[in-house]
Every structure is written in structure tokens, then in C-alpha cells.
Coordinates of C-alpha atoms in Angstrom, one line a residue:
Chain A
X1 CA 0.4 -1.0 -62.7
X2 CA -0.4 1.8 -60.0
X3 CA -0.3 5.0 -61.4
X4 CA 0.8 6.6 -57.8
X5 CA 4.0 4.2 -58.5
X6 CA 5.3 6.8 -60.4
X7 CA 6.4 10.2 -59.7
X8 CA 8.1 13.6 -61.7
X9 CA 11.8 12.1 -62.7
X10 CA 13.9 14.9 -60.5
X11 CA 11.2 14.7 -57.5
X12 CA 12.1 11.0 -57.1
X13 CA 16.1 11.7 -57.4
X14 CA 16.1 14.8 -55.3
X15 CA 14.3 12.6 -52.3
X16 CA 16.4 9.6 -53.2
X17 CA 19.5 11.8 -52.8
X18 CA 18.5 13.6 -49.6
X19 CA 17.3 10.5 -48.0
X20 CA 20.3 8.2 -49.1
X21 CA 23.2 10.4 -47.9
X22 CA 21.5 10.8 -44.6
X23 CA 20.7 7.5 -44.5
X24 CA 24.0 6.5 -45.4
X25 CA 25.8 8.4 -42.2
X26 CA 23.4 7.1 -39.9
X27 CA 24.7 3.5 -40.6
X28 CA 27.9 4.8 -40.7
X29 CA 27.7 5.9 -37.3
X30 CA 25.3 3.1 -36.3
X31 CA 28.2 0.7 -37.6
X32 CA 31.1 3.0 -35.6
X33 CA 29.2 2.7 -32.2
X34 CA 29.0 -0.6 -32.5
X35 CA 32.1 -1.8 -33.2
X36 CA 34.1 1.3 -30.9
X37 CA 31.7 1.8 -27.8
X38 CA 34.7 3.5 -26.1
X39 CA 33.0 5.1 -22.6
X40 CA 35.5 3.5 -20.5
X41 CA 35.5 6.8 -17.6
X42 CA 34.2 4.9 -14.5
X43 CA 32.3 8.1 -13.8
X44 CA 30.0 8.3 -17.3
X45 CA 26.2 7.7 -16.7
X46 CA 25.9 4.3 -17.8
X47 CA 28.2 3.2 -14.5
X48 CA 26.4 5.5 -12.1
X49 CA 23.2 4.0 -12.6
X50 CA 24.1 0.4 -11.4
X51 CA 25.9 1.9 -8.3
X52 CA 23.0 4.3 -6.9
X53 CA 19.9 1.8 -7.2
X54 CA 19.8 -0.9 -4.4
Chain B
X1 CA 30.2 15.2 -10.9
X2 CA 28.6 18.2 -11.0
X3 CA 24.8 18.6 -9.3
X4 CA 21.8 19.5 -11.5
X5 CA 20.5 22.9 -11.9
X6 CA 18.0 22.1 -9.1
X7 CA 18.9 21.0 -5.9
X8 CA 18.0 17.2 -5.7
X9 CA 15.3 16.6 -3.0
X10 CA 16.6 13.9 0.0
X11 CA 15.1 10.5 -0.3
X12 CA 13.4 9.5 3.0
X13 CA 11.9 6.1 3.5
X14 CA 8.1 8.0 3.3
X15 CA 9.1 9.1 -0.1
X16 CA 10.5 5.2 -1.3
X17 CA 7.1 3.8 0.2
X18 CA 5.3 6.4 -1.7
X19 CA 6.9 5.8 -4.5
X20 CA 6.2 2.1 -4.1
X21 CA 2.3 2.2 -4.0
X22 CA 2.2 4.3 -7.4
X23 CA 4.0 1.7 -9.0
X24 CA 1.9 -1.1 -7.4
X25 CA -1.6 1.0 -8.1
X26 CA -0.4 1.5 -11.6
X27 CA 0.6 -2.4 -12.1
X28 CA -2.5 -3.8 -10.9
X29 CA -5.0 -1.7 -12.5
X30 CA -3.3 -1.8 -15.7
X31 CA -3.2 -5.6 -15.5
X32 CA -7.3 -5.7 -14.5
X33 CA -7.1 -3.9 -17.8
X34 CA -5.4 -6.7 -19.9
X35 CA -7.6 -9.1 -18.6
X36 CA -10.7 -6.8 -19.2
X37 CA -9.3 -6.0 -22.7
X38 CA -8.0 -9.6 -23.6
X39 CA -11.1 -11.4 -22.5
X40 CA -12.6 -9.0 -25.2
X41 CA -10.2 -9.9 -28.1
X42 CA -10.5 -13.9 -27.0
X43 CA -14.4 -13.3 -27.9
X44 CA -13.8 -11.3 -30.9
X45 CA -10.8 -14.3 -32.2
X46 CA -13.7 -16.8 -32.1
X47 CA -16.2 -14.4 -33.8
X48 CA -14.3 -15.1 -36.7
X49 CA -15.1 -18.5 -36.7
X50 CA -18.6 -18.3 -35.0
X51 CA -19.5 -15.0 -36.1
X52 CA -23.7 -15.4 -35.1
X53 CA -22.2 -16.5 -31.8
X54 CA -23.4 -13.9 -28.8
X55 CA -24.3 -11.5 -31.8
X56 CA -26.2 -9.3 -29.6
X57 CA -26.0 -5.3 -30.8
X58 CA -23.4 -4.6 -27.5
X59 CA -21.4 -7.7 -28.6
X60 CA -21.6 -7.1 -32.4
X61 CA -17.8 -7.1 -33.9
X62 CA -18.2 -3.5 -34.7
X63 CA -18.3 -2.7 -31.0
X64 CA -15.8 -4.7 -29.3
X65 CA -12.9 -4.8 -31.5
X66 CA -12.3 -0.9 -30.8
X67 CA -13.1 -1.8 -26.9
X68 CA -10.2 -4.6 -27.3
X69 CA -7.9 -2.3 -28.7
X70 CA -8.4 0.8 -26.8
X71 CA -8.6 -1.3 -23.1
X72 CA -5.2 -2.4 -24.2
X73 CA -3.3 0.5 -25.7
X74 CA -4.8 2.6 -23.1
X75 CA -5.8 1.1 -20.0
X76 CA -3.1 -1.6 -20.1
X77 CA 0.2 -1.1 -21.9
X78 CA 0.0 2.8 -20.8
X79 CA -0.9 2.1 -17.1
X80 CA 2.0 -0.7 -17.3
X81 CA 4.4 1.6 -19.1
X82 CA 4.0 4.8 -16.6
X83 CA 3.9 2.8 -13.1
X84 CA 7.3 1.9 -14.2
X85 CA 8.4 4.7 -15.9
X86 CA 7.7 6.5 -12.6
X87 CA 10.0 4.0 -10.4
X88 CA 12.7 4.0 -13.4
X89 CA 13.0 8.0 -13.8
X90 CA 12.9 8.5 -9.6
X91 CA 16.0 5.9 -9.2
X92 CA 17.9 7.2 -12.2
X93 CA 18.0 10.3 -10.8
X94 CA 18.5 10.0 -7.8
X95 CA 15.7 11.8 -6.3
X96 CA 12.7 11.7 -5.2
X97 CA 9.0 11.7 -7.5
X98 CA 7.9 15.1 -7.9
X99 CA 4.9 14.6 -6.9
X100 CA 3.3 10.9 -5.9
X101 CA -0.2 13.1 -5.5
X102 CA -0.4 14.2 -9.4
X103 CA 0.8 10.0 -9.7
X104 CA -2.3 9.3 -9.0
X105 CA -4.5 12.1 -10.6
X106 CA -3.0 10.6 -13.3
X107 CA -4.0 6.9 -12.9
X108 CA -7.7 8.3 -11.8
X109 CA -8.0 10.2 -15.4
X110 CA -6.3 7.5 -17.1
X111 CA -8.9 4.8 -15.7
X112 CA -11.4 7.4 -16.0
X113 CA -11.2 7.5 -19.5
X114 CA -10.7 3.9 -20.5
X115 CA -13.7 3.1 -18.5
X116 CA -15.6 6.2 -20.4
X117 CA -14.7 5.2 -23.4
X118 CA -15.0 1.6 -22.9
X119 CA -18.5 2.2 -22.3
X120 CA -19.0 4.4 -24.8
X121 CA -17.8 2.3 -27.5
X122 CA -20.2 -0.5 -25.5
X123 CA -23.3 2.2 -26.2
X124 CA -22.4 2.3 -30.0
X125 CA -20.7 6.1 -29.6
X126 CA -17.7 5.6 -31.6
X127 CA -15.9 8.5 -33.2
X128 CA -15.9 7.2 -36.5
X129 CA -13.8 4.6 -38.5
X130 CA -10.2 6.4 -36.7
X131 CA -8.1 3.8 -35.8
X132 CA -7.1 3.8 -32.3
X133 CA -8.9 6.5 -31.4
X134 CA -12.6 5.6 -31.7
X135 CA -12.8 7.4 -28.0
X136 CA -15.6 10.0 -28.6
X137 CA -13.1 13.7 -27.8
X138 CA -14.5 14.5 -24.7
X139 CA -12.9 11.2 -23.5
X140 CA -10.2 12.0 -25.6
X141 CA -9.8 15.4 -23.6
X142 CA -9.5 13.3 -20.3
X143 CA -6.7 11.1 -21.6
X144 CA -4.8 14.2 -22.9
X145 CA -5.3 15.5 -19.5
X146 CA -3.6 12.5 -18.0
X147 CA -1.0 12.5 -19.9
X148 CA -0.2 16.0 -19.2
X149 CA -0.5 15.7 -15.7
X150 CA 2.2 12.5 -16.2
X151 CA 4.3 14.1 -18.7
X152 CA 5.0 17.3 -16.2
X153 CA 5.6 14.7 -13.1
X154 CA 8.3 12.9 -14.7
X155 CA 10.0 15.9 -16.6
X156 CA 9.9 17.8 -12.9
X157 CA 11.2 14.8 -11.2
X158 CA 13.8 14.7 -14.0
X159 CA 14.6 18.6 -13.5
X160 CA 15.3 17.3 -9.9
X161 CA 17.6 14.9 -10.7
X162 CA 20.9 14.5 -8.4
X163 CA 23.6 14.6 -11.3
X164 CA 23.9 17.1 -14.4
X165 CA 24.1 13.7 -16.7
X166 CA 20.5 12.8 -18.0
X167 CA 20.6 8.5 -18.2
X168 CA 19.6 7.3 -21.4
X169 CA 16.2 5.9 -20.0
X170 CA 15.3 9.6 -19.2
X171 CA 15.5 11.0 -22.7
X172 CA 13.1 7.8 -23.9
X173 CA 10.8 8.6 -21.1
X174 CA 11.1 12.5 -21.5
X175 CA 10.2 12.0 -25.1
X176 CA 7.2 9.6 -25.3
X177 CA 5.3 12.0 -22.7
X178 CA 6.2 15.0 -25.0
X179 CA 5.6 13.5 -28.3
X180 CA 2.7 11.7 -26.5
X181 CA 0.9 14.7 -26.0
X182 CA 1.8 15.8 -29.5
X183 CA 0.2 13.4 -31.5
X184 CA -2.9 13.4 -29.1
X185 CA -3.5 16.9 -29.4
X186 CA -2.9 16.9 -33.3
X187 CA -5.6 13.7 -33.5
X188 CA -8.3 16.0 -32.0
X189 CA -8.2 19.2 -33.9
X190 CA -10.9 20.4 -35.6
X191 CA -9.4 20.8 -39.2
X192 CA -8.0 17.1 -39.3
X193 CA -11.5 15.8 -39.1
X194 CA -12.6 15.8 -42.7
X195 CA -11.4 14.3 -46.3
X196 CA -7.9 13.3 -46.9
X197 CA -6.5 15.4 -44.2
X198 CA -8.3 13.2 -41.7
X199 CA -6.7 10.6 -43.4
X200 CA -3.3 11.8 -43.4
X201 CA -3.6 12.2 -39.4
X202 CA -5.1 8.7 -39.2
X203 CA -2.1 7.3 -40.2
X204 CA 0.0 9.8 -38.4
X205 CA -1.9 9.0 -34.9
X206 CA -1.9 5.5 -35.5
X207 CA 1.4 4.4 -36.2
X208 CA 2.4 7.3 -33.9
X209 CA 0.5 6.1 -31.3
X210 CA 2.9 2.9 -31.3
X211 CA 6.0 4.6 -32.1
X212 CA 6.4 7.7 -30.4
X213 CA 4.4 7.0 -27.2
X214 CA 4.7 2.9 -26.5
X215 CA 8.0 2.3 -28.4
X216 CA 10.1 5.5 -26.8
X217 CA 8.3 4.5 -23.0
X218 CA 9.0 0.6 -23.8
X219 CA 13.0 1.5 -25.1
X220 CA 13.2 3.6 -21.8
X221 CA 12.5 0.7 -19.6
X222 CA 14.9 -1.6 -21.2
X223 CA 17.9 1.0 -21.0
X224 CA 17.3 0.7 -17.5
X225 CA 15.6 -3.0 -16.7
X226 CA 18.6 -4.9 -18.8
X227 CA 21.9 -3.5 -17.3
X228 CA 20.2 -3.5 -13.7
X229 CA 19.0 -7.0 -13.7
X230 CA 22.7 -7.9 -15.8
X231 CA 24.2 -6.1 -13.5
X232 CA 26.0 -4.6 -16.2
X233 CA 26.2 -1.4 -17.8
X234 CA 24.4 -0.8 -21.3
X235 CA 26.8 -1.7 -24.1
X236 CA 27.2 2.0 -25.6
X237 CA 25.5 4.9 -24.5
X238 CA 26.5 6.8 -27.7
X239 CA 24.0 4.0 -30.0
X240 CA 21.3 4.4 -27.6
X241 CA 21.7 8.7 -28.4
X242 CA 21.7 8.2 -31.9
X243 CA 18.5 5.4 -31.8
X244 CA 17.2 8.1 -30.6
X245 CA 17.9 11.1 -32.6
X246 CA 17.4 9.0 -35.6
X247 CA 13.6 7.7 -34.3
X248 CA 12.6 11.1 -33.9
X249 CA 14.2 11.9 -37.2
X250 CA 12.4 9.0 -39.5
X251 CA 9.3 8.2 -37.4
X252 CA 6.8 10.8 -37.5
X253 CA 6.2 10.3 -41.1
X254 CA 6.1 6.6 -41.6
X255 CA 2.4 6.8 -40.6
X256 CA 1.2 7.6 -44.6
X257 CA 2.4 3.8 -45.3
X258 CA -1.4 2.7 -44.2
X259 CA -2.5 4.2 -47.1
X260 CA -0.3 3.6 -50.4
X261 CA -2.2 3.2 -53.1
X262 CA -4.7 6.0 -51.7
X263 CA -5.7 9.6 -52.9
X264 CA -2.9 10.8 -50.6
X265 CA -0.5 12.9 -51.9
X266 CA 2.5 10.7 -53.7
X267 CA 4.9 12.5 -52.2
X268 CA 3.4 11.6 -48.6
X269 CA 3.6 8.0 -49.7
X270 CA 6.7 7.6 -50.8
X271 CA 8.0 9.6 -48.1
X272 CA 6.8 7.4 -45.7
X273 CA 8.2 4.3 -47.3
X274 CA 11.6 6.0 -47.2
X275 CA 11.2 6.6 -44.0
X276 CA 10.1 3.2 -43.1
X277 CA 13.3 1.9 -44.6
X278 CA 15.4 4.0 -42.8
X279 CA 13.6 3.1 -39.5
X280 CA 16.0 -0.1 -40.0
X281 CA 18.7 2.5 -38.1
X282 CA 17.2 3.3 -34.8
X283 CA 16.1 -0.3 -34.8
X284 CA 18.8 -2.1 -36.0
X285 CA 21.2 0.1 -33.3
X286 CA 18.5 -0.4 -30.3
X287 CA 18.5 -3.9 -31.0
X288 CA 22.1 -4.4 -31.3
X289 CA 22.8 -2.3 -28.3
X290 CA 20.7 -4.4 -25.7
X291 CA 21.7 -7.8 -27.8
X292 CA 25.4 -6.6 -27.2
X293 CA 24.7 -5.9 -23.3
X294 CA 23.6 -9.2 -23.0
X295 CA 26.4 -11.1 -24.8
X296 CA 28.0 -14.1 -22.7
X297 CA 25.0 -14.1 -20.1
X298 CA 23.5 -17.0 -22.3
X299 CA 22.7 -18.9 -19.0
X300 CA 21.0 -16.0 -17.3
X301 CA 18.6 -15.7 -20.0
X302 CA 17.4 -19.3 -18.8
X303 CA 17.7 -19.2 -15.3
X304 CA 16.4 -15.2 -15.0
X305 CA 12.8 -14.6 -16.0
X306 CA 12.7 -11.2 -15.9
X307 CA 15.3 -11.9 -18.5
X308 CA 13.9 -13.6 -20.4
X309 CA 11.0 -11.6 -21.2
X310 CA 13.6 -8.5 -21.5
X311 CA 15.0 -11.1 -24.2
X312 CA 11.6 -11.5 -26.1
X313 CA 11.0 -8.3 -25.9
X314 CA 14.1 -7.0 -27.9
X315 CA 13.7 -9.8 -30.7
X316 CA 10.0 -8.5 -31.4
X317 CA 11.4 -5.1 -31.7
X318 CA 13.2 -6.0 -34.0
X319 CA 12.1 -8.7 -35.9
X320 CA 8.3 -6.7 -35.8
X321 CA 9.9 -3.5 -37.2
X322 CA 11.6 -5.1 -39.7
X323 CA 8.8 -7.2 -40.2
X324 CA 7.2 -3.1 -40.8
X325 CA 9.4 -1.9 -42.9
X326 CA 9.0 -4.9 -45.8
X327 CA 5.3 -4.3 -45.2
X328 CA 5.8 -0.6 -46.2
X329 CA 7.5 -1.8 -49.5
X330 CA 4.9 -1.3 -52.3
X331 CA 5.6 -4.5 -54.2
X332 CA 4.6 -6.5 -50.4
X333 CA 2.2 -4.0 -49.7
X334 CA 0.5 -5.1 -52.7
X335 CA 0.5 -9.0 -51.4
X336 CA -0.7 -8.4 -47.8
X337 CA -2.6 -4.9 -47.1
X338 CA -5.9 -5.6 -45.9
X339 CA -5.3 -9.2 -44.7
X340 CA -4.7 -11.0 -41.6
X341 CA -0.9 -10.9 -42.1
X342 CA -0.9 -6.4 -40.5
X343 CA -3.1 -8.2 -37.7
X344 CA -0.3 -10.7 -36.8
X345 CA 2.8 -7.7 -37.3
X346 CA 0.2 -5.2 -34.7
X347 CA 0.5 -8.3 -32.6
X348 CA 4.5 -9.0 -32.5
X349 CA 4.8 -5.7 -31.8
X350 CA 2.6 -4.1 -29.3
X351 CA 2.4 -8.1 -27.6
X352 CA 6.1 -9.2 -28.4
X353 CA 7.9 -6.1 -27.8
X354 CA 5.9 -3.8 -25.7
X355 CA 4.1 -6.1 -23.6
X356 CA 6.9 -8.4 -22.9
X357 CA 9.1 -5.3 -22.3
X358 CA 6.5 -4.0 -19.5
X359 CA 6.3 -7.6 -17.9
X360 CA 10.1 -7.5 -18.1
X361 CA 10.5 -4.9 -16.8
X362 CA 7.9 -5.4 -13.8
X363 CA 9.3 -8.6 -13.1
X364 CA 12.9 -6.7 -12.7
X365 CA 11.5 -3.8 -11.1
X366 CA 8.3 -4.1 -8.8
X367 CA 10.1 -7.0 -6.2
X368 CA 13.0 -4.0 -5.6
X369 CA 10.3 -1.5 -4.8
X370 CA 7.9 -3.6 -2.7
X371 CA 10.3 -6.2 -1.3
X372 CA 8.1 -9.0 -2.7
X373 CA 9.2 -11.7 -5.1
X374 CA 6.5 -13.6 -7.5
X375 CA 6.6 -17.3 -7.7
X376 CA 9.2 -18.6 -9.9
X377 CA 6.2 -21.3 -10.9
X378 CA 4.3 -18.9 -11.8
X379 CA 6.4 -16.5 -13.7
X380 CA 8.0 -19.5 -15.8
X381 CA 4.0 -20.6 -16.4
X382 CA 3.7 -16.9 -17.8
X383 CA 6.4 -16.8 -19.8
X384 CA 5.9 -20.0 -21.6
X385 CA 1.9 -19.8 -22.1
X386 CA 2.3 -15.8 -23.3
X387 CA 5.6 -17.2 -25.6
X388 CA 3.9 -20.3 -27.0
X389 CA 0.5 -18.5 -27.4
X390 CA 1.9 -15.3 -29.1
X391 CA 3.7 -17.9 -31.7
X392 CA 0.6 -19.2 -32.9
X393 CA -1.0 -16.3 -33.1
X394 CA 1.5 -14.7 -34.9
X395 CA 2.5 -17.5 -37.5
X396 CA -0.8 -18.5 -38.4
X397 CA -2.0 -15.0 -38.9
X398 CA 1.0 -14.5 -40.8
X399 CA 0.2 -17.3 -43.3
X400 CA -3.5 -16.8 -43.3
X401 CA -2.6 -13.3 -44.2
X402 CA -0.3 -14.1 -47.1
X403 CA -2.9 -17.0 -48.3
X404 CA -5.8 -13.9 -48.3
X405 CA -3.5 -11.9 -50.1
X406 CA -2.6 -14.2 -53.0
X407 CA -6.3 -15.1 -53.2
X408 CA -6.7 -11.5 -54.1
X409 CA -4.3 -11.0 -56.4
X410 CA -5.2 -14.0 -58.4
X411 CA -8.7 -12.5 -58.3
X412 CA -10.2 -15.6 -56.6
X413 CA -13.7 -15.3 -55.5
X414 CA -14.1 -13.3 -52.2
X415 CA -15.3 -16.3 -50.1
X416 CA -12.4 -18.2 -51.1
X417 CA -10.4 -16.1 -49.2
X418 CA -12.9 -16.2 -46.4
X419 CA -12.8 -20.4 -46.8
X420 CA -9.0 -20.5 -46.5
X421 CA -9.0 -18.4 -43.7
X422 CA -10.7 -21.0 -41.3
X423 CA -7.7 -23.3 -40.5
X424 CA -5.7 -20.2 -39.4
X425 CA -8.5 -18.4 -37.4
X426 CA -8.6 -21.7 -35.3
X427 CA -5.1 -21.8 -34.3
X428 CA -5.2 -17.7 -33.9
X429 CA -8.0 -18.9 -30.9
X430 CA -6.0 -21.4 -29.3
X431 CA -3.2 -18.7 -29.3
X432 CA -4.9 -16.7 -28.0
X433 CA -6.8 -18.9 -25.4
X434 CA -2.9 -19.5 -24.2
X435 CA -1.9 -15.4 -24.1
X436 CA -5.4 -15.5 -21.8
X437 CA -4.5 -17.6 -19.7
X438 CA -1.0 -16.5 -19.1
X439 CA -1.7 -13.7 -18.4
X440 CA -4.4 -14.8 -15.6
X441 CA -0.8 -16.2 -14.2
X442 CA 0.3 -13.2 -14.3
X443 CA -2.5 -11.1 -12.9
X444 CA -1.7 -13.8 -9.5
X445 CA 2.0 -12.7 -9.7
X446 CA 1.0 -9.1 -9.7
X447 CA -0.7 -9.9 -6.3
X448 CA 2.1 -11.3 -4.9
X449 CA 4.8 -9.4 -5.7
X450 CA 2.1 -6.4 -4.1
X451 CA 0.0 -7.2 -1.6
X452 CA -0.1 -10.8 -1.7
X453 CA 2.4 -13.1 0.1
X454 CA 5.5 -13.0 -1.1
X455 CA 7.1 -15.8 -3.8
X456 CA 10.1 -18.1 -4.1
X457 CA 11.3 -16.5 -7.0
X458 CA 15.3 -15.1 -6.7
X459 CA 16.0 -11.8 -6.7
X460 CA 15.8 -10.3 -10.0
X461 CA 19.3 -8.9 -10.1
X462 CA 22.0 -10.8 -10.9
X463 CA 25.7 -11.7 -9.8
X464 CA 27.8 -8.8 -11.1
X465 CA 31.0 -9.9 -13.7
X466 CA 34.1 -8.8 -12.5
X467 CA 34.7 -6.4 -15.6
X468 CA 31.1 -4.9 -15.5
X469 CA 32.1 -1.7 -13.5
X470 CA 35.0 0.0 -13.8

């Protein structure tokens, strides 16, 4: 239909690869933040920020 | 904890009051700005319908749609964004503002401009067909000036900071002055001006524009606006880190999804859909992250305001960048480039999330730093005219749009598209009459959470949980 639709064979699996598998750990960690926040020392930033504002 | 590189300056009550009056000059002359700029858009919304209406050559189409869009991405939404950027990065650090005088070079070149350009674009000097920056570059010059001067203020306050951590809101902050500056410095050079290369920086500036100077300023108030007014502490810093390493990573080249289908490169193309699908990331883990902060305060989003339009604002962001990346899919871009629909996403975006982020976030923000509450009348008149406005405006643009588009594609006669249109163009009006006046509400709680009397409305901060801080 659209001639720009289409690209060389290996250019369209070497950006496929590169982007998946980056892609792939960003949800990864995305997904592992999510469900382990962990930052439980009273003194990390997110605390401090609530106690020093009025 | 260990003490920044720089010794922090003292706070005295000078500097507070000092700070207070940039973020009140800054609020109130961005908001004459989005009545200025939305009075504009009004009259261009029912020049759709009545096109011959006030048809004179300074009120032609051509002119004021640039004057609409420019008022508002640059004289309101920046103004907005910066007055509370300013109050945001001075708290979180603990210090001081650099410097309030360059604070208000800043808002002089930053109203100098808009008005230059406004007037310029009034005069029938426009810059060519470049979307979003239609400002002839001399005034372009003055607003990169501005947002120097701004950019240095807030990394130098940052430098000042009174802890070695950096809060999250600084990094967004940090990095929409810097890539800011970018992306209007690369829009004015020389080379970029001609053939497909002008093209290619179109659609870098314009999605750019959004992305790396609104969306990183708007993210930056909400890491701090949401936990203060919560009185709870963001859900995880670590998501907000990597929301932001992966914007800067997928962003910058999403821009070439304007122009699939065109003589740009393929590669460019499909690059930029790729990276418009894996924009899902930084969104999906923003989003989460301030949805997750929230969780169990169900009631507060009814009773707090402020919250409220923190609320709307996160669902835009993401429901309009998802929204953006199906548009950048080929097969959809096929159904809706061109129509109405990309006019209804612009509008969930810079109106859902960015503008209801900076009214959030001035509702939270500007009674702490001037002592002086809005209405609670009036802010729940604002919220609901803006909300219920914005709705109509977005849904009927968005089935307008898809209407034009199938038109199209079933090569239906051009003025059929035009015909169909009519029903949707109404209800865009009457949305939009609604936004207007809303925000006419809000230009009165500006004044009184300034200089006016002071409102009934509760303080913006809410009862702390018992688990919230360790």
C-alpha cells in the first residue's frame, strides 16, 4: 500500500532486535519497581522532603 | 546526611517573601496569558462553524490560530510551569533562590516575547508554516534568552541545595530547562531552515516542545505537589529515575511520527514509531508511580481540590500518551492524520495533563507561599467547568476526527467530510465556551490566593497517615 511501509529485510530485524531487548528490560525494571519499591531508610530523599517544607 | 558541595545559603524571611512575589508575578501574568490566548482559540472554535464571521485580514484563521497556540505554550503553560518550578526547587533544597533578580529578567523576556510575537503574528509576520514556532527568530532569540536566564537560576539554586541528595522533582526541573534550551536553539539554526531537514526539525521541535520542556517541568511539579499535599512520600523513587532515564532515552526521536508517509527518510519514520511505542515505559511507570502514591486516599481526591486536578492531571498523561502512541502506529495513522482527532489528543495533553498539573499544582503550592487560600466555591467551579468542558472538546473532536478520516479513506467527496464535521464543531464550542469560563474562575482565585482577600478554602495539605513517614 505505502511503499515507505517497507524497508531492507535485515535493517528492519537489526532495529527490531536492538529496540526489543531494550525495550524488554525497561519493563522489566518498570515491572520490578513497581511491585518491590523497597526505600524504607527514614533518611532517603523522598522522606526529607515532607519534613523540611512547612 | 552529608551537605552539598556548596554551602547552602540561610533562609531569612526577606528571602521566603522574595521568593513569594516571583511565584505570584509569574502566576498571574501567565494566567492573563490563558485568558488572552483562550479568548483567541474560543474565536477561532467558532470560525469553524462561521468562518466569514469577523473575517477581517488581523482576525483571518491564518493569523490567530498560531497567536492561540504560541500565547498558550509560551506565555501561559511556561509562565505557570516556572513560577512554580522556582517555589518547588527553592523548598526541595532547602535553600534559598539564587537569584529572585534574574526571576524576574526572566518573566520580563518571557512576556516580552509573547507579546512580540503575539503581535507579530497579529501583523501577518509569521515564520513560515513551523509548527509552534511561527515566532519570527529575533523573538525567538528573546525567548531562548529567557530560558537561559531561568535554566541557570534554578540549576544554581539547585547547586546550593542543603543536602548532597538531588529530590526527584529537581532532576525533571533540571532537565526541561536544559533540553529546553536544546531544542530551541536547534529550531533556529540556519541549516535546518530548508527542504526535508526543516522538516525533520519540525517534528523534532514540535513534539519536543511538549515532551522535553512541558512534560519534564509538569512531571517535576507532581513529584513534589502529590506527596506534599498527601502528605505522603512518593511511592518509589527508583520508577520516578528510570521514567526518567527512559524519556530522555525514547523521546527525542518520536518527533518524525508527524510525518509518516512523507519523503523523510524510512529509517527516521520507523524509528520514531518505535520509539513512540516504547514511550509506553516512562509513561506507564510515571503514571503508575503517582497512581500508587495516591492509593487508599480515595476520599481526598473528593474533598481536596488541589487533588483533584493533581488526579486529572495524571490520567491525561497517561491516557493522552497512550492515546500518542496508537496515533504513531501506521495502520491508525492512516485513519486519523490530518483530521480533527490530533486536535483533540494536542488538547488532552497540553489541557488535561499539563494544564491541570500547573493548576494543581498552584492550588497546592501558591496558598503555602503567600498565606492566602482561594475560595473553595470557586476552585470546585474551576474544576468542574475546565473538567466538563475539556470532555466535550475532547470526545467530539475525537469522533469528528475519526468520521473525517473514514470519509477519506472511503474517498468520499471532500465537503462531505467538511458536512459531517458540523455537529462536532458545535459541541467543540460549547466545550470550549466552558474551559473559558473556568478559567475566568480561576483568573479570580489567582487574585485571591495573591493579592486579593483571602478564601475559605482548607489548607491544601492534608492529615498525615500514621505509616507515611518512617
Amino acid at each position: 500500500m505505502h511503499a515507505m511501509m517497507e524497508g531492507p529485510l535485515w535493517g528492519v530485524i537489526a532495529v527490531a532486535s536492538v529496540a526489543g531487548v531494550v525495550a524488554a528490560a525497561c519493563f522489566v525494571l518498570m515491572f520490578w519497581f513497581i511491585f518491590k519499591p523497597g526505600e524504607k531508610d527514614p533518611h532517603h530523599p523522598k522522606y526529607e522532603i515532607l519534613r523540611r517544607d512547612r | 546526611m552529608q551537605s552539598s558541595p556548596l554551602a547552602p545559603a540561610s533562609v531569612t524571611a526577606e528571602d521566603e517573601q522574595a521568593l513569594s512575589r516571583v511565584f505570584s508575578a509569574y502566576t498571574l501574568t501567565g494566567t492573563l496569558w490563558l485568558l488572552f490566548g483562550t479568548a483567541v482559540g474560543l474565536l477561532v472554535a467558532f470560525k469553524f462553524g462561521a468562518p466569514d464571521f469577523w473575517a477581517e485580514k488581523y482576525l483571518t484563521f491564518g493569523r490567530l490560530r498560531p497567536i492561540h497556540t504560541n500565547s498558550v505554550f509560551y506565555g501561559f503553560a511556561t509562565l505557570m510551569l516556572i513560577g512554580a518550578a522556582y517555589h518547588v526547587v527553592a523548598r526541595s533544597c532547602g535553600t534559598r533562590l539564587y537569584s529572585a533578580k534574574l526571576a524576574w529578567l526572566g518573566l520580563w523576556l518571557f512576556n516580552i516575547a509573547a507579546v512580540a510575537g503575539t503581535v507579530a503574528l497579529s501583523l501577518g509576520y509569521n515564520y513560515g508554516d513551523l509548527e509552534y514556532r511561527e515566532w519570527p527568530w529575533p523573538i525567538r532569540l528573546i525567548f531562548i534568552a529567557a530560558v537561559a536566564v531561568t535554566g541557570w537560576n534554578l540549576l544554581a539554586t539547585m547547586l546550593h541545595r542543603a543536602s548532597r541528595d538531588l529530590y526527584l522533582s529537581n532532576w525533571y526541573i533540571g532537565a526541561g530547562v536544559l533540553w529546553g534550551s536544546i531544542i530551541a536553539i536547534v529550531a533556529i539554526i540556519p541549516i535546518y531552515q530548508h527542504g526535508l531537514g526543516m522538516m525533520a526539525i519540525s517534528g523534532y521541535y514540535m513534539h519536543n516542545a511538549v515532551g522535553m520542556w512541558f512534560t519534564p517541568l509538569a512531571l517535576g511539579l507532581f513529584y513534589y505537589a502529590i506527596p506534599k499535599v498527601l502528605n505522603r512520600p512518593i511511592y518509589s523513587y527508583s520508577l520516578g529515575v528510570l521514567a526518567f532515564w527512559t524519556n530522555l532515552m525514547f523521546y527525542p526521536l518520536l518527533g518524525g511520527h508527524h510525518f509518516l508517509f512523507s519523503p523523510l527518510p524510512w529509517w527516521l519514520q520507523t524509528a520514531a514509531v518505535i520509539c513512540s511505542v516504547a514511550m509506553i515505559v516512562p509513561v506507564f511507570a510515571g503514571s503508575a508511580n503517582y497512581l500508587l502514591t495516591m492509593r487508599g486516599r480515595y476520599h481526598g481526591r473528593i474533598e481536596s481540590y488541589p487533588l483533584a486536578f493533581l488526579f486529572i492531571g495524571v490520567l491525561c498523561y497517561l491516557f493522552g500518551s497512550t492515546q500518542g502512541t496508537l496515533e504513531a502506529l501506521r495502520s491508525l495513522q492512516d485513519l486519523w492524520h490530518f483530521t480533527n482527532f490530533t486536535v483533540g489528543h494536542s488538547h488532552l495533553t497540553m489541557y488535561g495533563f499539563v494544564t491541570f498539573a500547573a493548576w494543581g499544582a498552584v492550588y497546592a503550592l501558591l496558598p503555602l507561599s503567600t498565606g492566602k487560600n482561594p475560595g473553595r466555591f470557586g476552585m470546585a467551579t474551576h474544576f468542574w467547568l475546565a473538567l466538563v468542558g475539556m470532555g466535550m472538546y475532547v470526545i467530539a473532536l475525537s469522533i469528528g476526527g475519526s468520521v473525517q478520516g473514514w470519509d477519506w479513506i472511503q474517498h468520499a467527496p471532500f465537503i462531505k467530510s467538511v458536512t459531517d464535521m458540523k455537529t462536532y464543531y458545535l459541541w467543540r464550542g460549547i466545550g470550549g465556551m466552558l474551559m473559558f469560563v473556568s478559567h475566568i474562575v480561576f483568573a479570580w482565585n489567582v487574585w485571591r490566593m495573591t493579592f486579593g482577600k483571602s478564601g475559605d478554602a482548607p489548607s491544601p495539605i492534608m492529615e498525615p497517615e500514621a505509616e507515611s513517614t518512617p
